[in-house]
Short mmCIF file of C-alpha atoms in Angstrom, two decimals:
data_model
loop_
_atom_site.label_atom_id
_atom_site.label_comp_id
_atom_site.label_asym_id
_atom_site.label_seq_id
_atom_site.Cartn_x
_atom_site.Cartn_y
_atom_site.Cartn_z
CA MET A 1497 -9.21 2.34 -0.66
CA GLU A 1498 -10.46 0.03 -3.37
CA ILE A 1499 -7.94 1.47 -5.84
CA ALA A 1500 -5.09 0.91 -3.38
CA ARG A 1501 -6.26 -2.66 -2.83
CA THR A 1502 -6.34 -3.33 -6.58
CA VAL A 1503 -2.92 -1.77 -7.17
CA ALA A 1504 -1.41 -3.68 -4.24
CA THR A 1505 -2.74 -6.95 -5.65
CA ILE A 1506 -1.33 -6.18 -9.09
CA ALA A 1507 2.02 -5.09 -7.62
CA VAL A 1508 2.35 -8.38 -5.77
CA GLU A 1509 1.26 -10.47 -8.75
CA THR A 1510 3.53 -8.72 -11.27
CA ARG A 1511 6.38 -7.93 -8.85
CA SER A 1512 6.43 -4.44 -10.35
CA ALA A 1513 9.13 -2.35 -8.70
CA ARG A 1514 7.56 0.85 -10.00
CA MET A 1515 4.15 0.06 -8.50
CA ARG A 1516 5.79 -0.89 -5.19
CA ARG A 1517 7.62 2.46 -5.10
CA GLU A 1518 4.37 4.30 -5.70
CA LEU A 1519 2.65 2.37 -2.92
CA VAL A 1520 5.52 3.11 -0.55
CA ALA A 1521 5.11 6.81 -1.39
CA LEU A 1522 1.38 6.53 -0.65
CA GLU A 1523 2.10 4.82 2.65
CA ARG A 1524 4.59 7.56 3.57
CA ALA A 1525 2.10 10.31 2.68
CA MET A 1526 -0.58 8.67 4.84
CA ARG A 1527 1.59 8.33 7.97
CA PRO A 1528 -0.14 11.22 9.76
CA TRP A 1529 -3.31 9.09 9.69
CA GLN A 1530 -1.71 5.76 10.63
CA ASP A 1531 -3.72 5.54 13.86
CA ALA A 1532 -7.03 6.44 12.18
CA PRO A 1533 -9.26 3.76 10.67
CA VAL A 1534 -8.26 4.79 7.15
CA GLY A 1535 -4.57 4.48 8.04
CA ARG A 1536 -5.05 1.05 9.58
CA ASP A 1537 -7.02 -0.07 6.52
CA LEU A 1538 -4.24 1.13 4.23
CA ALA A 1539 -1.59 -0.63 6.31
CA GLU A 1540 -3.57 -3.87 6.02
CA ILE A 1541 -3.94 -3.43 2.26
CA LEU A 1542 -0.23 -2.74 1.78
CA GLU A 1543 1.02 -5.53 4.06
CA PRO A 1544 1.45 -8.05 1.20
CA VAL A 1545 3.45 -5.46 -0.76
CA SER A 1546 5.71 -4.78 2.21
CA LYS A 1547 6.30 -8.49 2.78
CA GLY A 1548 7.31 -8.98 -0.84
CA SER A 1549 9.98 -6.31 -0.77
#
């Protein structure tokens, strides 16, 4: 999760479209676990990226 947090921070700071696409792909791949603690943590980490889209 720490890597996702770092990448999300960089994506927001740099407004990198490529990084945002990769994070969206990660979010999509993790949907089966969206109700598990790891899924909720990821959703929280990616919230700033989603808001900036």
